[in-house]
Tab-separated table of C-alpha atoms in Angstrom:
chain	number	residue	atom	x	y	z
A	25	MET	CA	78.655	-21.966	-22.576
A	26	LYS	CA	79.630	-21.797	-18.917
A	27	GLN	CA	79.566	-18.014	-19.139
A	28	MET	CA	76.092	-18.133	-20.667
A	29	LYS	CA	74.906	-20.442	-17.869
A	30	ASN	CA	76.209	-18.029	-15.246
A	31	ILE	CA	74.415	-15.127	-16.937
A	32	ILE	CA	71.146	-17.045	-16.985
A	33	LEU	CA	71.509	-18.015	-13.313
A	34	THR	CA	72.320	-14.418	-12.392
A	35	LEU	CA	69.333	-13.018	-14.293
A	36	THR	CA	67.087	-15.667	-12.751
A	37	GLY	CA	68.279	-14.692	-9.282
A	38	VAL	CA	67.754	-10.986	-9.941
A	39	PHE	CA	64.257	-11.687	-11.284
A	40	CYS	CA	63.374	-13.731	-8.191
A	41	VAL	CA	64.630	-10.966	-5.891
A	42	LEU	CA	62.638	-8.314	-7.816
A	43	LEU	CA	59.546	-10.530	-7.809
A	44	SER	CA	59.841	-11.067	-4.072
A	45	TYR	CA	60.400	-7.349	-3.423
A	46	GLY	CA	57.439	-6.310	-5.580
A	47	GLN	CA	54.998	-8.749	-4.049
A	48	ASN	CA	52.244	-6.897	-2.199
A	49	ALA	CA	49.721	-8.289	0.199
A	50	LYS	CA	46.341	-8.823	-1.463
A	51	ALA	CA	42.963	-7.652	-0.276
A	52	THR	CA	40.632	-10.475	0.724
A	53	LYS	CA	36.890	-10.822	0.417
A	54	GLY	CA	34.362	-12.974	2.216
A	55	THR	CA	31.937	-12.887	5.106
A	56	PHE	CA	33.213	-10.979	8.128
A	57	ALA	CA	31.722	-10.334	11.558
A	58	LEU	CA	33.020	-7.283	13.410
A	59	THR	CA	32.030	-8.109	16.985
A	60	ASN	CA	31.985	-6.200	20.317
A	61	ALA	CA	32.446	-2.897	18.457
A	62	THR	CA	31.296	0.648	19.010
A	63	ILE	CA	29.583	1.296	15.680
A	64	VAL	CA	29.373	4.990	14.736
A	65	THR	CA	26.638	4.927	12.112
A	66	VAL	CA	26.673	8.744	11.514
A	67	THR	CA	23.012	8.829	10.405
A	68	SER	CA	21.489	7.210	13.513
A	69	ASP	CA	22.477	6.377	17.077
A	70	THR	CA	25.884	4.922	17.864
A	71	ILE	CA	25.664	1.208	18.667
A	72	LYS	CA	27.724	0.080	21.643
A	73	ASN	CA	29.029	-3.471	21.928
A	74	GLY	CA	27.438	-4.291	18.595
A	75	THR	CA	28.196	-6.549	15.649
A	76	LEU	CA	28.463	-5.573	11.984
A	77	ILE	CA	28.208	-8.308	9.363
A	78	ILE	CA	29.902	-7.939	5.968
A	79	ALA	CA	28.818	-10.250	3.140
A	80	ASP	CA	28.942	-9.944	-0.655
A	81	GLY	CA	30.560	-6.519	-0.329
A	82	LYS	CA	27.606	-5.090	1.611
A	83	ILE	CA	26.697	-4.420	5.215
A	84	ALA	CA	24.441	-7.446	5.667
A	85	ASP	CA	23.350	-6.478	9.173
A	86	LEU	CA	24.406	-4.509	12.230
A	87	GLY	CA	23.383	-4.108	15.855
A	88	LYS	CA	22.750	-6.883	18.354
A	89	VAL	CA	22.889	-9.604	15.729
A	90	SER	CA	24.221	-13.176	15.555
A	91	VAL	CA	27.401	-14.137	13.751
A	92	PRO	CA	26.555	-16.218	10.665
A	93	ALA	CA	28.130	-19.635	10.237
A	94	GLY	CA	31.435	-19.520	8.377
A	95	ALA	CA	32.027	-15.835	8.964
A	96	LYS	CA	35.517	-14.702	9.857
A	97	THR	CA	35.230	-12.963	13.210
A	98	ILE	CA	37.243	-9.859	14.041
A	99	ASP	CA	36.990	-9.000	17.723
A	100	CYS	CA	36.614	-5.221	17.899
A	101	LYS	CA	36.461	-4.917	21.677
A	102	GLY	CA	37.628	-1.408	22.533
A	103	LEU	CA	37.535	-0.415	18.859
A	104	PHE	CA	35.303	1.913	16.810
A	105	VAL	CA	33.767	1.337	13.380
A	106	PHE	CA	33.221	4.372	11.107
A	107	PRO	CA	31.998	4.750	7.512
A	108	GLY	CA	34.886	5.370	5.110
A	109	MET	CA	35.940	8.989	4.835
A	110	ILE	CA	35.267	10.745	1.522
A	111	GLU	CA	37.747	13.282	0.140
A	112	SER	CA	35.620	15.805	-1.778
A	113	GLY	CA	38.246	17.248	-4.086
A	114	ALA	CA	41.865	16.260	-4.711
A	115	ARG	CA	44.397	15.159	-7.318
A	116	LEU	CA	44.971	11.751	-5.760
A	117	GLY	CA	45.605	9.252	-8.546
A	118	LEU	CA	46.236	12.023	-11.085
A	119	VAL	CA	49.784	12.852	-9.971
A	120	GLU	CA	52.624	10.834	-8.522
A	121	VAL	CA	55.447	13.337	-7.965
A	122	GLY	CA	54.346	16.960	-8.019
A	123	SER	CA	57.734	18.262	-9.158
A	124	ASP	CA	57.902	15.849	-12.119
A	125	PRO	CA	55.629	16.938	-15.009
A	126	ARG	CA	55.841	13.431	-16.507
A	127	THR	CA	53.774	12.146	-13.584
A	128	ARG	CA	51.166	14.911	-13.605
A	129	ASP	CA	47.939	14.238	-15.482
A	130	TYR	CA	45.373	16.681	-14.119
A	131	ASN	CA	45.848	19.765	-16.327
A	132	GLU	CA	45.194	19.287	-20.044
A	133	VAL	CA	45.933	21.811	-22.799
A	134	GLY	CA	42.957	24.046	-23.550
A	135	ASP	CA	40.633	26.475	-21.800
A	136	VAL	CA	37.267	24.861	-22.495
A	137	ILE	CA	37.701	21.087	-22.244
A	138	PRO	CA	34.836	19.747	-20.079
A	139	GLN	CA	34.926	16.511	-22.098
A	140	MET	CA	38.315	15.530	-20.603
A	141	GLN	CA	37.549	12.699	-18.180
A	142	ALA	CA	39.626	12.586	-14.993
A	143	LEU	CA	38.631	8.940	-14.566
A	144	THR	CA	40.675	7.918	-17.607
A	145	ALA	CA	43.784	9.529	-16.083
A	146	VAL	CA	43.545	7.818	-12.679
A	147	ASN	CA	46.539	5.591	-11.919
A	148	PRO	CA	45.279	2.649	-9.813
A	149	ASN	CA	48.887	1.728	-9.001
A	150	SER	CA	49.799	5.083	-7.472
A	151	VAL	CA	51.816	4.561	-4.278
A	152	LEU	CA	49.837	7.461	-2.810
A	153	ILE	CA	46.619	5.449	-2.803
A	154	PRO	CA	47.651	2.832	-0.189
A	155	VAL	CA	49.202	5.630	1.887
A	156	THR	CA	45.833	7.383	1.870
A	157	ARG	CA	43.457	4.479	2.426
A	158	VAL	CA	45.273	3.055	5.468
A	159	SER	CA	44.355	6.343	7.164
A	160	GLY	CA	40.645	5.560	6.712
A	161	VAL	CA	40.064	7.683	3.597
A	162	THR	CA	38.366	5.180	1.294
A	163	THR	CA	36.927	7.383	-1.454
A	164	SER	CA	38.203	10.471	-3.278
A	165	LEU	CA	36.995	12.892	-5.919
A	166	ALA	CA	39.665	13.139	-8.650
A	167	VAL	CA	39.504	16.735	-9.894
A	168	PRO	CA	41.195	18.206	-12.993
A	169	THR	CA	42.463	21.789	-12.814
A	170	GLY	CA	43.322	24.729	-15.057
A	171	GLY	CA	41.469	26.716	-17.696
A	172	LEU	CA	37.834	27.762	-17.606
A	173	PHE	CA	36.171	24.361	-17.898
A	174	SER	CA	38.942	22.007	-16.706
A	175	GLY	CA	37.267	18.689	-17.396
A	176	THR	CA	35.040	16.181	-15.638
A	177	ALA	CA	35.853	15.094	-12.083
A	178	ALA	CA	35.240	11.503	-10.989
A	179	LEU	CA	34.590	9.884	-7.619
A	180	ILE	CA	36.765	6.804	-7.042
A	181	ASN	CA	37.070	4.179	-4.346
A	182	LEU	CA	40.690	3.581	-3.371
A	183	HIS	CA	40.818	-0.071	-4.371
A	184	GLY	CA	40.870	-1.688	-7.790
A	185	TYR	CA	43.146	-2.607	-10.648
A	186	THR	CA	41.496	-0.339	-13.241
A	187	PRO	CA	39.829	3.089	-13.116
A	188	ASP	CA	36.515	1.464	-14.027
A	189	GLN	CA	36.796	-0.890	-11.044
A	190	MET	CA	37.484	2.125	-8.813
A	191	TYR	CA	34.658	4.312	-10.145
A	192	ALA	CA	32.245	5.140	-7.310
A	193	GLY	CA	29.267	6.473	-9.256
A	194	PHE	CA	29.653	10.255	-9.615
A	195	GLU	CA	31.008	12.621	-12.229
A	196	GLY	CA	30.787	16.417	-12.291
A	197	VAL	CA	32.002	19.126	-14.663
A	198	VAL	CA	34.554	21.559	-13.206
A	199	LEU	CA	34.253	25.307	-13.823
A	200	ASN	CA	36.878	27.749	-12.542
A	201	PHE	CA	34.826	30.895	-12.020
A	202	PRO	CA	36.555	34.053	-13.369
A	203	ILE	CA	38.699	35.782	-10.755
A	204	THR	CA	37.894	39.473	-10.317
A	205	GLY	CA	40.846	40.376	-8.067
A	206	LYS	CA	44.570	39.734	-7.806
A	207	ARG	CA	45.663	36.141	-8.283
A	208	GLY	CA	48.220	36.347	-5.499
A	209	ARG	CA	50.922	38.481	-3.929
A	210	TRP	CA	53.028	38.081	-7.070
A	211	ASP	CA	50.281	39.570	-9.309
A	212	ARG	CA	51.624	42.969	-10.521
A	213	ARG	CA	48.685	43.928	-12.748
A	214	SER	CA	47.136	47.368	-12.305
A	215	GLU	CA	43.560	47.734	-11.069
A	216	GLU	CA	42.529	48.673	-14.615
A	217	GLU	CA	44.177	45.568	-16.062
A	218	ILE	CA	42.573	43.358	-13.430
A	219	LYS	CA	39.162	44.813	-14.225
A	220	LYS	CA	39.594	44.325	-17.981
A	221	ASP	CA	40.816	40.744	-17.553
A	222	ALA	CA	37.883	39.921	-15.287
A	223	GLU	CA	35.364	41.366	-17.747
A	224	LYS	CA	36.982	39.466	-20.598
A	225	ALA	CA	36.918	36.177	-18.646
A	226	LEU	CA	33.264	36.595	-17.660
A	227	GLU	CA	32.388	37.464	-21.259
A	228	LYS	CA	34.071	34.262	-22.415
A	229	LEU	CA	32.209	32.214	-19.793
A	230	ASN	CA	28.884	33.662	-20.867
A	231	ASP	CA	29.740	33.070	-24.525
A	232	VAL	CA	30.542	29.385	-23.881
A	233	TRP	CA	27.462	28.993	-21.728
A	234	GLY	CA	25.263	30.569	-24.401
A	235	LYS	CA	26.529	28.044	-26.927
A	236	ALA	CA	25.914	25.216	-24.453
A	237	GLU	CA	22.326	26.363	-23.890
A	238	ALA	CA	21.703	26.533	-27.639
A	239	TYR	CA	23.258	23.087	-28.157
A	240	SER	CA	21.129	21.673	-25.344
A	241	LYS	CA	17.900	23.056	-26.851
A	242	ILE	CA	18.662	21.611	-30.278
A	243	ASP	CA	19.742	18.291	-28.777
A	244	SER	CA	16.564	18.080	-26.683
A	245	ALA	CA	14.440	18.874	-29.760
A	246	ILE	CA	16.122	16.076	-31.730
A	247	VAL	CA	15.580	13.592	-28.890
A	248	ALA	CA	11.910	14.636	-28.673
A	249	GLY	CA	11.504	14.132	-32.428
A	250	LYS	CA	10.840	17.818	-33.044
A	251	ALA	CA	13.942	18.249	-35.168
A	252	ALA	CA	15.410	15.948	-37.763
A	253	SER	CA	18.893	17.326	-38.256
A	254	LYS	CA	21.888	15.685	-36.663
A	255	LEU	CA	24.311	17.725	-34.588
A	256	ASP	CA	27.950	17.879	-35.647
A	257	TYR	CA	30.535	16.317	-33.368
A	258	TYR	CA	31.094	18.893	-30.647
A	259	PRO	CA	32.364	17.095	-27.517
A	260	GLU	CA	32.600	20.256	-25.388
A	261	MET	CA	28.927	21.102	-25.885
A	262	GLU	CA	27.880	17.452	-25.717
A	263	THR	CA	29.405	17.326	-22.220
A	264	LEU	CA	27.916	20.642	-21.092
A	265	ALA	CA	24.385	19.955	-22.363
A	266	PRO	CA	23.353	17.721	-19.394
A	267	VAL	CA	24.855	20.321	-17.050
A	268	VAL	CA	22.686	23.025	-18.624
A	269	ARG	CA	19.619	20.793	-18.196
A	270	GLY	CA	20.462	20.211	-14.510
A	271	GLU	CA	21.106	16.511	-15.072
A	272	LYS	CA	24.799	16.626	-14.179
A	273	THR	CA	26.496	18.508	-11.334
A	274	LEU	CA	28.523	21.639	-12.022
A	275	LEU	CA	31.424	22.057	-9.577
A	276	ILE	CA	32.271	25.770	-9.473
A	277	GLU	CA	35.686	26.569	-8.004
A	278	VAL	CA	35.441	29.997	-6.412
A	279	ASN	CA	37.234	31.459	-3.383
A	280	ALA	CA	37.385	35.252	-2.934
A	281	ALA	CA	34.342	37.020	-1.495
A	282	ASN	CA	33.695	39.178	-4.569
A	283	ASP	CA	33.930	36.135	-6.820
A	284	ILE	CA	31.579	34.113	-4.608
A	285	LYS	CA	29.093	36.973	-4.788
A	286	ALA	CA	29.409	37.103	-8.581
A	287	ALA	CA	29.057	33.316	-8.842
A	288	ILE	CA	25.878	33.356	-6.740
A	289	GLU	CA	24.462	35.962	-9.118
A	290	TRP	CA	25.611	33.956	-12.177
A	291	VAL	CA	23.805	30.770	-11.139
A	292	LYS	CA	20.759	32.637	-9.797
A	293	ASP	CA	18.479	32.265	-12.808
A	294	LYS	CA	19.902	28.994	-14.047
A	295	ASP	CA	18.203	25.767	-13.036
A	296	LEU	CA	21.453	23.972	-12.237
A	297	LYS	CA	22.661	21.231	-9.951
A	298	VAL	CA	25.587	23.170	-8.545
A	299	VAL	CA	28.215	22.838	-5.800
A	300	PHE	CA	30.687	25.615	-4.952
A	301	THR	CA	34.197	24.346	-4.205
A	302	GLY	CA	37.093	26.013	-2.413
A	303	VAL	CA	35.022	28.874	-0.976
A	304	SER	CA	37.901	29.984	1.246
A	305	GLU	CA	36.126	33.275	2.019
A	306	GLY	CA	32.708	31.731	2.379
A	307	TRP	CA	32.562	33.046	5.942
A	308	ARG	CA	32.207	36.561	4.492
A	309	LEU	CA	29.072	35.558	2.528
A	310	ALA	CA	27.669	32.750	4.658
A	311	GLU	CA	24.178	34.252	4.816
A	312	GLU	CA	24.052	34.778	1.051
A	313	LEU	CA	25.189	31.195	0.367
A	314	ALA	CA	22.574	29.857	2.748
A	315	GLU	CA	19.846	31.968	1.187
A	316	ALA	CA	20.830	30.766	-2.294
A	317	GLU	CA	20.798	27.156	-0.977
A	318	ILE	CA	24.153	26.428	-2.579
A	319	PRO	CA	26.111	23.582	-0.929
A	320	VAL	CA	29.865	23.952	-0.659
A	321	VAL	CA	32.982	21.813	-0.522
A	322	THR	CA	35.559	23.856	1.365
A	323	GLY	CA	39.192	23.328	2.124
A	324	PRO	CA	41.955	22.871	2.784
A	325	VAL	CA	41.130	23.777	6.373
A	326	LEU	CA	44.805	23.520	7.349
A	327	ASP	CA	45.683	26.706	5.503
A	328	ILE	CA	46.468	30.365	6.068
A	329	PRO	CA	43.920	33.177	5.450
A	330	ASN	CA	43.726	34.739	1.966
A	331	ARG	CA	44.401	38.221	3.285
A	332	GLY	CA	47.229	39.300	5.551
A	333	TYR	CA	44.923	41.296	7.829
A	334	ASP	CA	42.479	38.462	8.477
A	335	LYS	CA	42.554	36.539	11.740
A	336	TYR	CA	44.905	33.573	11.800
A	337	ASP	CA	42.054	31.082	12.239
A	338	ARG	CA	39.807	32.093	9.325
A	339	SER	CA	40.584	28.934	7.369
A	340	TYR	CA	39.950	26.817	10.449
A	341	SER	CA	36.640	28.502	11.313
A	342	ASN	CA	35.324	28.940	7.746
A	343	ALA	CA	33.368	25.656	7.667
A	344	GLY	CA	31.820	26.246	11.091
A	345	ILE	CA	30.659	29.780	10.250
A	346	MET	CA	29.015	28.643	7.015
A	347	HIS	CA	27.381	25.659	8.742
A	348	LYS	CA	25.921	27.886	11.475
A	349	ALA	CA	24.450	30.128	8.769
A	350	GLY	CA	22.673	27.123	7.277
A	351	VAL	CA	25.029	26.164	4.456
A	352	THR	CA	25.554	22.484	3.667
A	353	VAL	CA	29.311	21.991	4.076
A	354	ALA	CA	31.669	19.198	3.029
A	355	ILE	CA	35.431	19.298	3.614
A	356	ARG	CA	38.322	18.544	1.267
A	357	THR	CA	42.127	18.678	1.408
A	358	ASN	CA	42.589	19.773	-2.236
A	359	ASP	CA	45.837	17.812	-2.062
A	360	ALA	CA	47.465	14.823	-3.726
A	361	GLU	CA	50.231	13.463	-1.498
A	362	ASN	CA	48.553	14.357	1.794
A	363	VAL	CA	44.916	13.417	1.309
A	364	ARG	CA	45.611	11.176	4.312
A	365	ASN	CA	45.329	14.373	6.392
A	366	LEU	CA	41.598	14.698	5.658
A	367	PRO	CA	40.599	13.682	9.232
A	368	TYR	CA	42.910	16.351	10.684
A	369	ASN	CA	41.408	19.014	8.406
A	370	ALA	CA	38.019	17.942	9.742
A	371	GLY	CA	39.394	17.908	13.286
A	372	PHE	CA	40.508	21.543	13.054
A	373	ALA	CA	37.114	22.513	11.620
A	374	ALA	CA	35.474	20.668	14.518
A	375	THR	CA	37.575	22.535	17.085
A	376	TYR	CA	37.028	25.927	15.460
A	377	GLY	CA	33.237	25.944	15.447
A	378	LEU	CA	31.901	23.091	13.335
A	379	GLY	CA	31.748	20.543	16.143
A	380	LYS	CA	32.872	16.937	16.066
A	381	GLU	CA	29.571	15.418	14.921
A	382	GLU	CA	29.125	17.808	11.995
A	383	ALA	CA	32.808	17.544	11.059
A	384	LEU	CA	32.437	13.770	10.766
A	385	LYS	CA	29.364	14.254	8.589
A	386	ALA	CA	31.329	16.735	6.424
A	387	ILE	CA	33.682	13.922	5.358
A	388	THR	CA	31.135	11.095	5.185
A	389	ILE	CA	27.390	11.435	4.621
A	390	ILE	CA	27.323	15.042	3.362
A	391	PRO	CA	29.702	14.487	0.414
A	392	ALA	CA	27.907	11.207	-0.264
A	393	LYS	CA	24.656	13.179	-0.611
A	394	LEU	CA	26.244	15.939	-2.702
A	395	PHE	CA	27.594	13.310	-5.099
A	396	GLY	CA	24.354	11.289	-5.138
A	397	VAL	CA	25.912	8.116	-3.715
A	398	ASP	CA	24.414	8.220	-0.229
A	399	ASP	CA	22.511	5.013	-0.966
A	400	GLN	CA	25.912	3.265	-0.904
A	401	LEU	CA	28.423	5.402	0.997
A	402	GLY	CA	28.678	7.877	3.865
A	403	SER	CA	27.080	5.949	6.746
A	404	LEU	CA	26.804	2.491	8.272
A	405	GLU	CA	23.410	1.116	7.308
A	406	LYS	CA	22.124	-2.282	6.311
A	407	GLY	CA	22.377	-2.810	2.558
A	408	LYS	CA	25.030	-0.132	1.967
A	409	SER	CA	28.494	-0.825	0.644
A	410	ALA	CA	30.829	-2.274	3.269
A	411	THR	CA	33.217	0.655	2.924
A	412	LEU	CA	34.421	1.474	6.412
A	413	PHE	CA	37.388	1.652	8.769
A	414	ILE	CA	38.104	0.565	12.333
A	415	THR	CA	40.166	2.545	14.858
A	416	ASP	CA	41.232	2.416	18.463
A	417	GLY	CA	39.984	5.952	19.110
A	418	ASP	CA	38.889	9.321	17.743
A	419	PRO	CA	39.769	9.459	14.001
A	420	PHE	CA	40.510	13.184	14.327
A	421	GLU	CA	43.340	12.512	16.795
A	422	PRO	CA	46.824	11.884	15.278
A	423	LYS	CA	47.605	9.307	17.975
A	424	THR	CA	44.671	7.117	16.894
A	425	GLN	CA	45.582	3.956	15.005
A	426	VAL	CA	43.508	2.675	12.093
A	427	LYS	CA	43.365	-1.111	12.560
A	428	TYR	CA	41.316	-2.285	9.567
A	429	VAL	CA	39.926	-0.843	6.336
A	430	PHE	CA	37.212	-2.377	4.160
A	431	ILE	CA	36.308	-1.065	0.687
A	432	ASN	CA	33.287	-2.628	-1.003
A	433	GLY	CA	33.686	-5.587	1.362
A	434	TRP	CA	37.384	-6.088	0.553
A	435	ASN	CA	39.575	-6.366	3.621
A	436	ILE	CA	42.411	-4.022	2.612
A	437	PRO	CA	45.987	-4.887	3.655
A	438	MET	CA	47.245	-2.264	6.110
A	439	GLU	CA	50.467	-1.589	4.276
A	440	SER	CA	51.825	1.281	2.225
A	441	ARG	CA	55.150	2.660	1.124
A	442	GLN	CA	55.497	4.267	4.568
A	443	THR	CA	54.812	1.056	6.499
A	444	LYS	CA	57.253	-0.866	4.288
A	445	LEU	CA	59.965	1.732	4.887
A	446	TYR	CA	59.204	1.620	8.609
A	447	GLU	CA	59.575	-2.154	8.668
A	448	GLU	CA	62.713	-2.018	6.541
A	449	PHE	CA	64.543	0.380	8.824
A	450	LEU	CA	63.084	-0.832	12.120
A	451	ASP	CA	65.387	-3.861	12.180
A	452	ARG	CA	68.324	-3.098	9.920
A	453	SER	CA	70.760	-5.787	8.928
A	454	PRO	CA	73.588	-4.948	9.011
A	455	GLY	CA	72.777	-2.470	11.761
A	456	LEU	CA	74.670	0.635	12.686
A	457	LYS	CA	77.629	0.470	15.025
A	458	LYS	CA	77.973	3.014	17.791
């Protein structure tokens, strides 16, 4: 009996220790007044020494306004308020440890699986999410990979206990455009084999697309009452039909110059809502992209050129060259663990031709517009979601500290696995002896 009592006491103690260790700070919601701040609205003039009011998850007011009774005041003297940064293409939430396949959930079996929803695979408890959001990145596009049609990407806010709570209002189907060249330095195929594979891949794409167009026509006829038959269950075509009709965005991953050229030609006569992603050699076809009026999400900027003979800074200058040609450009990291580096990707693009103002737009209002959520995200305006961050300086500078983050009006705790490890080892007990 005594032994049993000791076991129970021991288990109780272990449980209490685990409970204490696992306890995380909670986000809080209410009415907040960010006073004496420099408010960088992005879409209009910067407001100096202004106040931004947060209530009911929205920006209730901003400018030279009074603090409402009962509001919790945060003195932002010497600080800057920015709209939350938007990552336009990553695997954040879809993978925990890249080297462990059990934690990867972004690449499903199959070549044509547009019906696979990335949103359902998002892990709200990923330790990578707090690491990312305390850097000021508040929103991210979760993108599946692999195959021809990889699945459906979903925009998520980086706060919530379920994927549905995190959903930020945009979904787009991902198409990996057929590659017409070598897939890398390790690719040992002959020129003839490369050509045959490319023709075969394009033929398959056109075959799938033809079926999707036919499905869409029949589906539209049934909806209009011009046909009585019922379509068989065909989830792939059911997902692609609104893309064919231009109701849902098609995200086309394409990088090499020849492939970009082929993709421009492929979408030319199709009335699609399309965004090119990757576009690492967009600088070679900037004029053609601008003429076709195709917006792009490019990145990572912190990368090396595709070709050994290209200048070292082609990845850095790619966004700036396309922007100067008239292309609408958003920036992504295309990462999972290091989405927190989004501001530094934008910073390099700013330095290498894009400019600081446009670089900030490329990670705020421009992706918000591309994803159709600019009525809520991407800038600081009255009535928009209170999704923002506060710093003591330029967000593109590594030395800058992010002081506060708000997502949908929730005041997010500024802690992550990294901050906990920092605190743990900052004051060790027992400490080390010299």
